[in-house]
Amino acid sequence: MYEPYPVPDLARDHKKFRYSSLWNFAKQDLKLLFFFLLIGGLVGYGMGYLASCLLAAFAFFLFLQLRSLYLVNEWISNRPYDVPPNLNGIWGALLFNVYRSQRQERVVQADMVGLIDRAQSSLVALAEAVVLTDELNQIEWANPAAEKLLGIQYLDRGRNLLSILRQPRFIEYFNDIDKSPDGIKIKSSINDEHYVQIKLTPFGSDSHLLVAYDVTRMQNLEQMRKDFVDNISHELRTPLTVLSGYVETFIDQEDINPRWKRAFEQMQSQTRRMNALVNDLLLLSRLENDKQIAKNQIIDMPSLMNQLFDDAQAYNVDYGHTLNLNIDSHYDLIGSDMEIASAFSNLITNAIKYTPRGGIISIGWYDDQDHGYFMVEDNGIGIDPKHLPRLTERFYRVDSARSRQSGGTGLGLAIVKHVLMQHGAHLEVDSIENKGSTFKAVFPKQHLYCVDHAD
Ligand code: ADP
């Protein structure tokens, strides 16, 4: 467990410190006064000037007290850290107590300064950039790594953080930290080839702690993986087209030996599967690279839904399900029509594939003013809840044999997830084994477009 470094407790140390009783020293002063008055009284009595001698004795006592007061004041004002002048009586006690309490505080202060120094030097030694900003987003402190990773220099103290880290993604993140709880990855502002992961933590009243670290290596490895999948999928395309072309030509031969025909039919179904796999891999890689995707098209939802419904009916011929279509929203979607159609179509074909013959499948588009919902409901084989968290992973299948047999690539839901992410949407799945499943794509209001402009 994390043990915080012990911070000196001023109040507790203060209580431990016990002040000497002033009364004991006051008694010394009273004794001295009594002594002066006694001497003055005796001398005055002997000389016949009792009153004058008593007054002179009192005046002398007063003079000594004023001198002590002067020395105390002079020490406090000019040399409070030196050893105090040696005084007797109440002033001496006062001085001693002030001096002792001051020394005590200096020890506590030194402890605090030591602690701050240690914390600061460990932050300075960190390879991660650490930046503190105040309520006005001005930089209060930054370690040397902040200069290397983010270009924030010592002289930037007092400058607004957003005037230095000006990437729109960072500004968007700064204004809504909760949206990306793990922080964001951006290009380093001082080296275009470097990537930094930035995480902001609010503290105090609107201050922020920024921590950033270099993720270039991870980013490069990730990019290498994406490029590899992308390249290999492209490379596979040409040989696959040639193969499937020949296979189709052979199958179409009228005088083909029935034994060969069966073999060619199997080759055809496998090349089709491979084609589907390659196409899905290419689509996924395009989605991941965020390239060539126009996310601002207005997608005519009634037309898209009808198109998907027609395709579903064509696909359903072998399954004989009852298909229903419900459109209960005036909203269209803003996004990329190709990708959205592909994601929705994956959800529909899954419902058809994973429902035993003669099932009921409902496809719907509706809204609740704040969100738009694309929903596919089936009464098919359903999914054990333990599989739900991993369902959108690539090649994750509940039942691999069944998926392959139905021509699945294992990438359908991964594509759905990526397409939805690109549109600020997410997937909700409800399923009961042997009863059926409901897949719901939930779109935020920003991606909805009111057709009759009533909104
Ligand atoms: P696949 O190509 O195997 O269908 P998907 O990524 O589309 O790959 O789906 C992943 C897995 O989720 C499937 O293999 C299947 O087990 C399960 N699944 C998807 N949709 C449904 C559904 N409507 N009913 C039951 N299981 C489903």
CSV table of C-alpha atoms and ligand atoms in Angstrom, one decimal:
chain,number,residue,atom,x,y,z
A,1,MET,CA,0.0,0.0,0.0
A,2,TYR,CA,1.1,3.5,-0.7
A,3,GLU,CA,2.7,5.2,2.4
A,4,PRO,CA,2.8,8.9,2.2
A,5,TYR,CA,6.0,10.6,3.2
A,6,PRO,CA,5.5,11.9,6.8
A,7,VAL,CA,4.7,15.6,6.7
A,8,PRO,CA,5.7,17.5,9.8
A,9,ASP,CA,2.7,18.3,12.0
A,10,LEU,CA,3.2,21.9,13.2
A,11,ALA,CA,0.2,21.9,15.5
A,12,ARG,CA,1.3,18.7,17.3
A,13,ASP,CA,4.9,19.8,17.7
A,14,HIS,CA,3.7,23.1,19.1
A,15,LYS,CA,1.7,21.3,21.8
A,16,LYS,CA,4.7,19.2,22.8
A,17,PHE,CA,6.6,22.4,23.4
A,18,ARG,CA,6.0,23.5,26.9
A,19,TYR,CA,6.5,27.1,27.8
A,20,SER,CA,8.2,27.9,31.2
A,21,SER,CA,5.9,29.5,33.7
A,22,LEU,CA,6.3,33.3,33.5
A,23,TRP,CA,5.1,33.6,37.1
A,24,ASN,CA,8.4,32.2,38.5
A,25,PHE,CA,10.3,34.9,36.6
A,26,ALA,CA,7.8,37.6,37.6
A,27,LYS,CA,8.6,36.6,41.2
A,28,GLN,CA,12.3,37.4,40.6
A,29,ASP,CA,11.3,40.9,39.4
A,30,LEU,CA,9.1,41.4,42.4
A,31,LYS,CA,11.9,40.4,44.7
A,32,LEU,CA,14.2,42.9,43.0
A,33,LEU,CA,11.7,45.6,43.3
A,34,PHE,CA,11.2,44.7,47.0
A,35,PHE,CA,15.0,44.8,47.4
A,36,PHE,CA,15.3,48.2,45.8
A,37,LEU,CA,12.4,49.6,47.9
A,38,LEU,CA,14.0,48.1,51.1
A,39,ILE,CA,17.4,49.7,50.3
A,40,GLY,CA,15.7,53.0,49.3
A,41,GLY,CA,13.5,52.9,52.5
A,42,LEU,CA,16.5,52.2,54.8
A,43,VAL,CA,18.7,54.9,53.2
A,44,GLY,CA,15.7,57.4,53.1
A,45,TYR,CA,14.8,56.6,56.7
A,46,GLY,CA,18.4,57.2,57.7
A,47,MET,CA,18.7,60.5,55.8
A,48,GLY,CA,15.2,61.7,56.6
A,49,TYR,CA,14.0,61.6,52.9
A,50,LEU,CA,12.0,58.4,53.0
A,51,ALA,CA,9.5,59.3,50.2
A,52,SER,CA,12.2,60.7,47.8
A,53,CYS,CA,14.4,57.6,48.4
A,54,LEU,CA,11.5,55.2,47.8
A,55,LEU,CA,10.6,57.1,44.6
A,56,ALA,CA,14.2,57.0,43.4
A,57,ALA,CA,14.4,53.2,44.1
A,58,PHE,CA,11.2,52.6,42.2
A,59,ALA,CA,12.4,54.9,39.3
A,60,PHE,CA,15.7,52.9,39.2
A,61,PHE,CA,13.7,49.6,39.0
A,62,LEU,CA,11.5,51.2,36.2
A,63,PHE,CA,14.6,52.2,34.4
A,64,LEU,CA,16.0,48.7,34.4
A,65,GLN,CA,12.7,47.4,33.1
A,66,LEU,CA,12.6,49.9,30.3
A,67,ARG,CA,16.1,49.0,29.4
A,68,SER,CA,15.2,45.4,29.2
A,69,LEU,CA,12.2,46.3,27.1
A,70,TYR,CA,14.4,48.2,24.7
A,71,LEU,CA,16.8,45.3,24.4
A,72,VAL,CA,13.9,42.9,23.7
A,73,ASN,CA,12.5,45.2,21.0
A,74,GLU,CA,16.0,45.7,19.5
A,75,TRP,CA,16.5,41.9,19.4
A,76,ILE,CA,13.1,41.1,17.9
A,77,SER,CA,13.3,43.9,15.3
A,78,ASN,CA,16.9,43.4,14.2
A,79,ARG,CA,18.4,40.0,15.1
A,80,PRO,CA,15.6,37.6,15.8
A,81,TYR,CA,17.7,34.6,14.6
A,82,ASP,CA,20.7,35.4,17.0
A,83,VAL,CA,21.0,34.2,20.5
A,84,PRO,CA,18.9,36.7,22.6
A,85,PRO,CA,20.5,39.1,25.1
A,86,ASN,CA,21.0,37.7,28.5
A,87,LEU,CA,18.2,39.2,30.7
A,88,ASN,CA,16.8,38.3,34.0
A,89,GLY,CA,13.3,38.3,35.2
A,90,ILE,CA,10.2,38.4,33.1
A,91,TRP,CA,11.9,39.9,30.1
A,92,GLY,CA,14.5,37.2,30.1
A,93,ALA,CA,11.9,34.5,30.3
A,94,LEU,CA,9.9,36.1,27.5
A,95,LEU,CA,12.9,36.3,25.3
A,96,PHE,CA,13.9,32.7,26.0
A,97,ASN,CA,10.4,31.4,25.2
A,98,VAL,CA,10.2,33.4,22.0
A,99,TYR,CA,13.7,32.2,21.0
A,100,ARG,CA,12.8,28.5,21.8
A,101,SER,CA,9.5,28.6,19.9
A,102,GLN,CA,11.3,30.2,16.9
A,103,ARG,CA,13.9,27.5,16.9
A,104,GLN,CA,11.3,24.9,17.0
A,105,GLU,CA,9.5,26.4,14.0
A,106,ARG,CA,12.7,26.7,12.1
A,107,VAL,CA,13.3,23.0,12.5
A,108,VAL,CA,9.8,22.2,11.2
A,109,GLN,CA,10.3,24.7,8.4
A,110,ALA,CA,13.6,23.0,7.5
A,111,ASP,CA,11.8,19.6,7.4
A,112,MET,CA,9.2,21.0,5.1
A,113,VAL,CA,11.7,22.6,2.8
A,114,GLY,CA,13.7,19.3,2.8
A,115,LEU,CA,10.5,17.5,1.9
A,116,ILE,CA,9.7,19.9,-0.9
A,117,ASP,CA,13.2,19.7,-2.2
A,118,ARG,CA,13.1,15.9,-2.3
A,119,ALA,CA,9.7,15.9,-4.1
A,120,GLN,CA,11.0,18.5,-6.5
A,121,SER,CA,14.3,16.8,-7.3
A,122,SER,CA,12.5,13.5,-7.9
A,123,LEU,CA,10.1,15.3,-10.3
A,124,VAL,CA,13.1,16.9,-12.0
A,125,ALA,CA,14.8,13.5,-12.4
A,126,LEU,CA,11.7,12.0,-14.0
A,127,ALA,CA,11.7,11.0,-17.7
A,128,GLU,CA,8.0,11.9,-17.8
A,129,ALA,CA,7.0,15.5,-18.3
A,130,VAL,CA,5.2,17.0,-15.3
A,131,VAL,CA,3.5,20.4,-15.5
A,132,LEU,CA,1.4,22.2,-12.9
A,133,THR,CA,-1.0,24.9,-13.9
A,134,ASP,CA,-3.1,27.3,-11.8
A,135,GLU,CA,-6.8,28.2,-12.0
A,136,LEU,CA,-6.1,30.5,-15.0
A,137,ASN,CA,-4.4,27.6,-16.8
A,138,GLN,CA,-1.1,29.4,-16.4
A,139,ILE,CA,2.0,27.3,-16.0
A,140,GLU,CA,3.3,27.3,-12.4
A,141,TRP,CA,6.0,24.7,-12.6
A,142,ALA,CA,7.4,22.3,-15.2
A,143,ASN,CA,10.2,19.8,-15.0
A,144,PRO,CA,13.0,19.6,-17.6
A,145,ALA,CA,11.4,16.6,-19.3
A,146,ALA,CA,8.5,18.9,-20.2
A,147,GLU,CA,10.9,20.9,-22.4
A,148,LYS,CA,12.1,17.8,-24.2
A,149,LEU,CA,8.6,16.3,-24.7
A,150,LEU,CA,6.3,19.3,-25.0
A,151,GLY,CA,8.6,22.2,-25.6
A,152,ILE,CA,7.6,23.9,-22.3
A,153,GLN,CA,10.6,25.9,-21.1
A,154,TYR,CA,11.5,27.4,-17.8
A,155,LEU,CA,10.7,30.9,-19.2
A,156,ASP,CA,7.2,29.7,-20.0
A,157,ARG,CA,6.2,29.9,-16.4
A,158,GLY,CA,3.2,32.2,-16.1
A,159,ARG,CA,2.1,31.6,-19.7
A,160,ASN,CA,-1.2,30.0,-20.6
A,161,LEU,CA,-0.7,26.2,-21.2
A,162,LEU,CA,-3.2,26.3,-24.1
A,163,SER,CA,-1.1,28.9,-25.9
A,164,ILE,CA,1.8,26.5,-26.0
A,165,LEU,CA,0.0,23.2,-26.5
A,166,ARG,CA,-2.2,24.4,-29.3
A,167,GLN,CA,-3.2,21.1,-31.0
A,168,PRO,CA,-7.0,21.1,-31.4
A,169,ARG,CA,-7.1,17.6,-29.9
A,170,PHE,CA,-5.4,18.7,-26.8
A,171,ILE,CA,-7.7,21.8,-26.4
A,172,GLU,CA,-10.7,19.5,-26.8
A,173,TYR,CA,-9.3,17.2,-24.2
A,174,PHE,CA,-8.5,20.0,-21.8
A,175,ASN,CA,-12.1,21.3,-22.0
A,176,ASP,CA,-13.6,17.9,-21.4
A,177,ILE,CA,-11.1,15.7,-19.5
A,178,ASP,CA,-13.8,13.1,-18.5
A,179,LYS,CA,-14.4,12.2,-22.1
A,180,SER,CA,-10.9,10.5,-22.3
A,181,PRO,CA,-10.2,9.1,-18.9
A,182,ASP,CA,-6.9,7.5,-20.1
A,183,GLY,CA,-5.7,10.7,-21.6
A,184,ILE,CA,-4.8,11.3,-25.2
A,185,LYS,CA,-2.0,10.5,-27.6
A,186,ILE,CA,-0.8,13.5,-29.7
A,187,LYS,CA,2.2,14.3,-31.8
A,188,SER,CA,5.0,16.0,-29.9
A,189,SER,CA,5.0,19.7,-30.6
A,190,ILE,CA,8.8,19.8,-30.9
A,191,ASN,CA,9.4,16.7,-32.9
A,192,ASP,CA,6.9,15.6,-35.6
A,193,GLU,CA,8.1,12.0,-35.5
A,194,HIS,CA,7.5,11.6,-31.8
A,195,TYR,CA,4.2,10.8,-30.0
A,196,VAL,CA,3.3,11.6,-26.4
A,197,GLN,CA,0.6,10.3,-24.2
A,198,ILE,CA,-0.9,13.1,-22.1
A,199,LYS,CA,-3.0,12.8,-19.0
A,200,LEU,CA,-4.5,15.7,-17.1
A,201,THR,CA,-5.6,15.5,-13.5
A,202,PRO,CA,-7.5,18.3,-11.9
A,203,PHE,CA,-6.7,19.2,-8.3
A,204,GLY,CA,-7.4,22.0,-5.9
A,205,SER,CA,-9.7,24.7,-7.2
A,206,ASP,CA,-9.4,24.3,-11.0
A,207,SER,CA,-5.6,23.7,-11.1
A,208,HIS,CA,-4.2,20.9,-13.2
A,209,LEU,CA,-1.4,18.4,-13.1
A,210,LEU,CA,-0.3,17.3,-16.5
A,211,VAL,CA,1.8,14.2,-17.0
A,212,ALA,CA,3.2,13.2,-20.4
A,213,TYR,CA,5.4,10.4,-21.6
A,214,ASP,CA,6.9,9.3,-24.8
A,215,VAL,CA,5.0,6.5,-26.6
A,216,THR,CA,6.7,6.8,-30.0
A,217,ARG,CA,8.0,3.2,-29.8
A,218,MET,CA,4.5,1.8,-29.0
A,219,GLN,CA,3.0,4.0,-31.7
A,220,ASN,CA,5.6,2.7,-34.3
A,221,LEU,CA,5.0,-0.9,-33.4
A,222,GLU,CA,1.2,-0.3,-33.6
A,223,GLN,CA,1.7,1.4,-37.0
A,224,MET,CA,3.9,-1.5,-38.2
A,225,ARG,CA,1.1,-4.0,-37.2
A,226,LYS,CA,-1.5,-1.9,-39.1
A,227,ASP,CA,0.7,-1.5,-42.1
A,228,PHE,CA,1.5,-5.2,-42.2
A,229,VAL,CA,-2.2,-6.2,-42.1
A,230,ASP,CA,-3.0,-3.6,-44.7
A,231,ASN,CA,-0.1,-4.6,-47.0
A,232,ILE,CA,-0.8,-8.3,-46.8
A,233,SER,CA,-4.5,-7.9,-47.4
A,234,HIS,CA,-3.7,-5.8,-50.5
A,235,GLU,CA,-1.1,-8.4,-51.7
A,236,LEU,CA,-3.7,-11.2,-51.3
A,237,ARG,CA,-6.3,-9.5,-53.3
A,238,THR,CA,-4.7,-10.1,-56.8
A,239,PRO,CA,-4.0,-13.8,-56.4
A,240,LEU,CA,-7.4,-14.3,-54.9
A,241,THR,CA,-9.1,-12.6,-57.9
A,242,VAL,CA,-7.2,-14.7,-60.3
A,243,LEU,CA,-8.0,-17.9,-58.4
A,244,SER,CA,-11.7,-17.2,-58.1
A,245,GLY,CA,-11.9,-16.2,-61.7
A,246,TYR,CA,-10.4,-19.6,-62.8
A,247,VAL,CA,-12.6,-21.5,-60.3
A,248,GLU,CA,-15.7,-19.9,-61.6
A,249,THR,CA,-14.7,-20.6,-65.3
A,250,PHE,CA,-14.2,-24.3,-64.4
A,251,ILE,CA,-17.5,-24.6,-62.6
A,252,ASP,CA,-19.3,-23.1,-65.5
A,253,GLN,CA,-18.0,-25.8,-67.9
A,254,GLU,CA,-20.9,-28.0,-68.9
A,255,ASP,CA,-18.9,-31.2,-69.4
A,256,ILE,CA,-17.1,-31.1,-66.1
A,257,ASN,CA,-16.7,-34.3,-64.3
A,258,PRO,CA,-19.1,-34.4,-61.2
A,259,ARG,CA,-16.2,-35.3,-58.9
A,260,TRP,CA,-14.2,-32.3,-60.0
A,261,LYS,CA,-17.3,-30.1,-59.9
A,262,ARG,CA,-17.7,-30.8,-56.1
A,263,ALA,CA,-14.0,-30.0,-55.5
A,264,PHE,CA,-14.4,-26.7,-57.5
A,265,GLU,CA,-17.5,-25.7,-55.6
A,266,GLN,CA,-15.6,-26.1,-52.3
A,267,MET,CA,-12.7,-24.1,-53.8
A,268,GLN,CA,-15.2,-21.4,-54.8
A,269,SER,CA,-16.7,-21.2,-51.3
A,270,GLN,CA,-13.3,-21.0,-49.7
A,271,THR,CA,-12.0,-18.3,-52.1
A,272,ARG,CA,-15.2,-16.4,-51.3
A,273,ARG,CA,-14.5,-16.7,-47.6
A,274,MET,CA,-11.0,-15.5,-48.1
A,275,ASN,CA,-12.2,-12.6,-50.2
A,276,ALA,CA,-14.6,-11.6,-47.4
A,277,LEU,CA,-11.8,-11.9,-44.9
A,278,VAL,CA,-9.5,-9.7,-47.0
A,279,ASN,CA,-12.2,-7.1,-47.6
A,280,ASP,CA,-13.0,-7.0,-43.9
A,281,LEU,CA,-9.3,-6.7,-43.0
A,282,LEU,CA,-8.9,-3.8,-45.4
A,283,LEU,CA,-12.0,-2.0,-44.1
A,284,LEU,CA,-10.8,-2.4,-40.5
A,285,SER,CA,-7.4,-1.1,-41.4
A,286,ARG,CA,-8.9,1.9,-43.2
A,287,LEU,CA,-11.1,2.6,-40.1
A,288,GLU,CA,-8.2,2.3,-37.8
A,289,ASN,CA,-6.0,4.6,-39.8
A,290,ASP,CA,-8.9,7.1,-39.9
A,291,LYS,CA,-8.2,7.7,-43.6
A,292,GLN,CA,-10.5,8.5,-46.4
A,293,ILE,CA,-13.5,8.5,-44.2
A,294,ALA,CA,-15.9,11.4,-44.8
A,295,LYS,CA,-17.8,11.6,-41.6
A,296,ASN,CA,-20.0,14.5,-42.5
A,297,GLN,CA,-22.4,13.1,-45.1
A,298,ILE,CA,-26.1,13.3,-44.4
A,299,ILE,CA,-27.3,9.7,-44.5
A,300,ASP,CA,-31.0,9.4,-45.6
A,301,MET,CA,-32.1,6.9,-43.0
A,302,PRO,CA,-35.4,5.8,-44.5
A,303,SER,CA,-33.7,5.0,-47.7
A,304,LEU,CA,-30.7,3.3,-46.0
A,305,MET,CA,-33.1,1.2,-43.8
A,306,ASN,CA,-35.1,0.1,-46.8
A,307,GLN,CA,-32.0,-0.8,-48.7
A,308,LEU,CA,-30.7,-2.8,-45.8
A,309,PHE,CA,-34.1,-4.5,-45.4
A,310,ASP,CA,-34.1,-5.5,-49.1
A,311,ASP,CA,-30.6,-6.9,-48.8
A,312,ALA,CA,-31.6,-8.8,-45.6
A,313,GLN,CA,-34.6,-10.3,-47.4
A,314,ALA,CA,-32.3,-11.5,-50.2
A,315,TYR,CA,-29.9,-13.0,-47.7
A,316,ASN,CA,-32.8,-14.5,-45.7
A,317,VAL,CA,-34.0,-16.7,-48.6
A,318,ASP,CA,-32.0,-19.7,-47.2
A,319,TYR,CA,-33.1,-19.1,-43.6
A,320,GLY,CA,-36.9,-18.4,-43.9
A,321,HIS,CA,-37.1,-15.9,-41.0
A,322,THR,CA,-39.8,-13.4,-40.6
A,323,LEU,CA,-38.2,-9.9,-41.0
A,324,ASN,CA,-39.8,-6.7,-39.6
A,325,LEU,CA,-38.7,-3.1,-40.3
A,326,ASN,CA,-39.7,-0.2,-38.0
A,327,ILE,CA,-38.6,3.4,-38.7
A,328,ASP,CA,-39.8,5.7,-35.9
A,329,SER,CA,-37.6,8.7,-36.1
A,330,HIS,CA,-37.5,11.9,-38.2
A,331,TYR,CA,-33.7,12.1,-37.8
A,332,ASP,CA,-31.2,11.2,-40.4
A,333,LEU,CA,-27.6,10.3,-39.5
A,334,ILE,CA,-24.5,12.4,-40.1
A,335,GLY,CA,-21.5,10.3,-40.9
A,336,SER,CA,-20.0,8.1,-43.6
A,337,ASP,CA,-22.7,6.2,-45.5
A,338,MET,CA,-20.5,3.3,-46.7
A,339,GLU,CA,-19.2,2.6,-43.3
A,340,ILE,CA,-22.5,3.0,-41.5
A,341,ALA,CA,-24.2,0.7,-44.1
A,342,SER,CA,-21.4,-1.9,-43.6
A,343,ALA,CA,-21.7,-1.9,-39.8
A,344,PHE,CA,-25.6,-2.1,-39.8
A,345,SER,CA,-25.4,-4.8,-42.4
A,346,ASN,CA,-23.0,-6.8,-40.2
A,347,LEU,CA,-25.5,-6.7,-37.3
A,348,ILE,CA,-28.4,-7.8,-39.6
A,349,THR,CA,-26.5,-10.7,-41.2
A,350,ASN,CA,-25.4,-11.9,-37.7
A,351,ALA,CA,-29.0,-11.9,-36.5
A,352,ILE,CA,-30.0,-13.9,-39.5
A,353,LYS,CA,-27.0,-16.3,-39.3
A,354,TYR,CA,-27.3,-16.9,-35.6
A,355,THR,CA,-31.0,-17.6,-35.5
A,356,PRO,CA,-32.4,-21.1,-36.2
A,357,ARG,CA,-34.6,-21.3,-39.3
A,358,GLY,CA,-38.0,-19.7,-39.0
A,359,GLY,CA,-37.0,-17.1,-36.4
A,360,ILE,CA,-38.3,-13.5,-36.1
A,361,ILE,CA,-35.9,-10.6,-36.7
A,362,SER,CA,-36.8,-6.9,-36.2
A,363,ILE,CA,-34.7,-4.1,-37.5
A,364,GLY,CA,-35.4,-0.6,-36.2
A,365,TRP,CA,-34.4,3.1,-36.2
A,366,TYR,CA,-35.8,5.3,-33.5
A,367,ASP,CA,-34.7,8.2,-31.2
A,368,ASP,CA,-35.4,9.7,-27.8
A,369,GLN,CA,-34.5,13.3,-28.8
A,370,ASP,CA,-31.0,12.9,-27.2
A,371,HIS,CA,-29.9,9.8,-29.0
A,372,GLY,CA,-30.6,7.9,-32.2
A,373,TYR,CA,-30.8,4.1,-32.0
A,374,PHE,CA,-30.3,1.5,-34.7
A,375,MET,CA,-31.5,-1.8,-33.3
A,376,VAL,CA,-31.5,-5.4,-34.5
A,377,GLU,CA,-33.4,-7.9,-32.4
A,378,ASP,CA,-33.5,-11.7,-33.0
A,379,ASN,CA,-34.9,-14.7,-31.2
A,380,GLY,CA,-31.9,-16.8,-32.1
A,381,ILE,CA,-29.2,-18.8,-30.2
A,382,GLY,CA,-28.3,-15.9,-27.9
A,383,ILE,CA,-24.9,-15.4,-26.2
A,384,ASP,CA,-23.7,-16.5,-22.8
A,385,PRO,CA,-23.1,-13.2,-20.8
A,386,LYS,CA,-19.5,-14.2,-20.1
A,387,HIS,CA,-18.7,-13.7,-23.8
A,388,LEU,CA,-20.2,-10.2,-24.1
A,389,PRO,CA,-17.2,-8.2,-23.0
A,390,ARG,CA,-14.9,-9.7,-25.6
A,391,LEU,CA,-17.5,-9.9,-28.5
A,392,THR,CA,-16.1,-7.0,-30.5
A,393,GLU,CA,-12.5,-8.3,-30.4
A,394,ARG,CA,-11.1,-9.4,-33.8
A,395,PHE,CA,-11.6,-13.1,-34.5
A,396,TYR,CA,-13.4,-13.6,-31.2
A,397,ARG,CA,-16.1,-16.2,-31.8
A,398,VAL,CA,-18.5,-17.8,-29.3
A,399,ASP,CA,-18.5,-21.0,-31.4
A,400,SER,CA,-15.8,-21.0,-34.0
A,401,ALA,CA,-17.2,-24.0,-36.0
A,402,ARG,CA,-20.6,-22.4,-36.3
A,403,SER,CA,-19.2,-19.0,-37.3
A,404,ARG,CA,-17.0,-20.6,-40.1
A,405,GLN,CA,-19.8,-22.8,-41.3
A,406,SER,CA,-22.0,-19.7,-41.6
A,407,GLY,CA,-19.3,-17.9,-43.6
A,408,GLY,CA,-18.3,-15.5,-40.8
A,409,THR,CA,-14.9,-13.9,-40.8
A,410,GLY,CA,-14.8,-13.1,-37.1
A,411,LEU,CA,-14.3,-9.4,-37.9
A,412,GLY,CA,-17.9,-8.3,-38.2
A,413,LEU,CA,-18.4,-6.9,-34.7
A,414,ALA,CA,-14.8,-5.4,-34.6
A,415,ILE,CA,-15.8,-3.4,-37.7
A,416,VAL,CA,-19.1,-2.4,-36.1
A,417,LYS,CA,-17.2,-1.2,-33.0
A,418,HIS,CA,-14.7,0.9,-35.1
A,419,VAL,CA,-17.4,2.4,-37.3
A,420,LEU,CA,-19.4,3.4,-34.3
A,421,MET,CA,-16.3,4.9,-32.5
A,422,GLN,CA,-15.7,7.0,-35.6
A,423,HIS,CA,-19.2,8.4,-35.2
A,424,GLY,CA,-19.0,9.0,-31.5
A,425,ALA,CA,-21.5,6.1,-31.0
A,426,HIS,CA,-21.3,2.9,-29.1
A,427,LEU,CA,-22.7,-0.6,-29.2
A,428,GLU,CA,-25.1,-2.1,-26.5
A,429,VAL,CA,-25.7,-5.8,-26.5
A,430,ASP,CA,-28.5,-7.6,-24.5
A,431,SER,CA,-28.6,-11.3,-24.9
A,432,ILE,CA,-30.0,-14.4,-23.3
A,433,GLU,CA,-28.7,-17.8,-24.3
A,434,ASN,CA,-31.2,-19.8,-26.4
A,435,LYS,CA,-33.7,-16.9,-26.3
A,436,GLY,CA,-32.2,-14.2,-28.5
A,437,SER,CA,-30.1,-11.1,-28.7
A,438,THR,CA,-30.6,-7.3,-29.2
A,439,PHE,CA,-27.8,-5.3,-30.7
A,440,LYS,CA,-28.2,-1.5,-30.4
A,441,ALA,CA,-26.0,1.2,-31.9
A,442,VAL,CA,-26.4,4.3,-29.9
A,443,PHE,CA,-25.7,7.7,-31.7
A,444,PRO,CA,-25.2,11.0,-29.9
A,445,LYS,CA,-27.3,14.0,-30.8
A,446,GLN,CA,-24.4,15.6,-32.6
A,447,HIS,CA,-24.6,12.9,-35.3
A,448,LEU,CA,-28.4,13.3,-35.8
A,449,TYR,CA,-29.8,15.5,-38.5
A,450,CYS,CA,-33.4,16.6,-38.2
A,451,VAL,CA,-35.0,16.1,-41.7
A,452,ASP,CA,-37.9,18.5,-41.3
A,453,HIS,CA,-35.7,21.1,-39.5
A,454,ALA,CA,-38.2,21.3,-36.7
A,455,ASP,CA,-35.4,21.1,-34.3
B,1,ADP,P1,-18.6,-13.7,-37.2
B,1,ADP,O1,-18.0,-13.4,-38.5
B,1,ADP,O2,-18.0,-14.9,-36.6
B,1,ADP,O3,-20.0,-13.6,-37.2
B,1,ADP,P2,-18.7,-11.3,-35.6
B,1,ADP,O4,-17.6,-10.4,-35.2
B,1,ADP,O5,-19.7,-10.7,-36.5
B,1,ADP,O6,-18.0,-12.5,-36.3
B,1,ADP,O7,-19.4,-11.9,-34.4
B,1,ADP,C1,-18.6,-12.4,-33.3
B,1,ADP,C2,-19.3,-13.6,-32.6
B,1,ADP,O8,-20.4,-13.0,-31.9
B,1,ADP,C3,-19.9,-14.6,-33.5
B,1,ADP,O9,-19.0,-15.6,-33.9
B,1,ADP,C4,-21.1,-15.1,-32.8
B,1,ADP,O10,-20.6,-16.2,-31.9
B,1,ADP,C5,-21.5,-14.0,-31.9
B,1,ADP,N1,-22.7,-13.3,-32.4
B,1,ADP,C6,-22.7,-12.1,-33.1
B,1,ADP,N2,-24.0,-11.8,-33.4
B,1,ADP,C7,-24.8,-12.7,-32.8
B,1,ADP,C8,-26.2,-12.9,-32.7
B,1,ADP,N3,-27.1,-12.0,-33.2
B,1,ADP,N4,-26.7,-13.9,-32.0
B,1,ADP,C9,-25.8,-14.8,-31.4
B,1,ADP,N5,-24.5,-14.7,-31.5
B,1,ADP,C10,-24.0,-13.6,-32.2
